[in-house]
Amino acid sequence: FSEKVFSSVFVIVFAGLIYTAVLAITKIHGQPADSSGVRTWFETGVQSANAIATLALTYTLLGISLGIGSLSGHELNYTTIPNIIKNLTMHFSMAFMTTVIGLPVSAVLRSLLLITFSRAEERSRRHLTE
């Protein structure tokens, strides 16, 4: 039960953070950096991208914890070990998948935000020289 709850929470929070970062990119796109709210949207987007990385790593540690915690409820002997290893690898696989997905998504969003904001700063400089 707890795995389904944690999985659902991960997906909802992950999607919300992606939405926030993409919204920030769209709010910055085409605007000069000195426009009202651009800096705030940039910071919001960067913090959302950073939160994705934190969320991914947190869920990795949670999955490993749940996997190790599941050992306490089982008696270890030669007949139970194959089933226990199967359960552990399932927990660990899911745990590491959050990092495998979360870290690259975070990096891509951060890069897009930095590039978009850099272009906004260039627009501001051009606007000042005109």
Coordinates of C-alpha atoms in Angstrom, one line a residue, residues 17 20-22 24-25 28 38-54 106-107 109-115 117:
L17 CA 7.4 20.6 -10.8
T20 CA 6.1 25.0 -13.1
A21 CA 9.5 24.9 -14.8
V22 CA 8.0 24.8 -18.3
A24 CA 8.6 29.7 -16.2
I25 CA 10.3 29.1 -19.5
I28 CA 10.5 34.3 -19.8
V38 CA 11.1 37.8 -15.6
R39 CA 13.6 37.4 -12.8
T40 CA 11.0 35.9 -10.5
W41 CA 9.9 33.4 -13.1
F42 CA 13.5 32.5 -13.8
E43 CA 14.2 31.8 -10.1
T44 CA 10.9 29.9 -9.8
G45 CA 11.9 27.7 -12.7
V46 CA 15.4 27.1 -11.5
Q47 CA 14.1 26.1 -8.0
S48 CA 11.5 23.8 -9.6
A49 CA 14.3 22.1 -11.7
N50 CA 16.4 21.8 -8.5
A51 CA 13.4 20.3 -6.6
I52 CA 13.0 17.6 -9.3
A53 CA 16.6 16.5 -8.6
T54 CA 16.0 16.5 -4.9
S106 CA 16.2 18.4 -14.0
A107 CA 19.4 19.1 -16.0
L109 CA 15.0 22.1 -17.6
R110 CA 17.8 24.0 -15.8
S111 CA 19.7 24.3 -19.1
L112 CA 16.6 25.5 -21.0
L113 CA 15.9 28.1 -18.2
L114 CA 19.5 29.4 -18.2
I115 CA 19.5 29.7 -22.0
F117 CA 17.1 33.8 -19.4

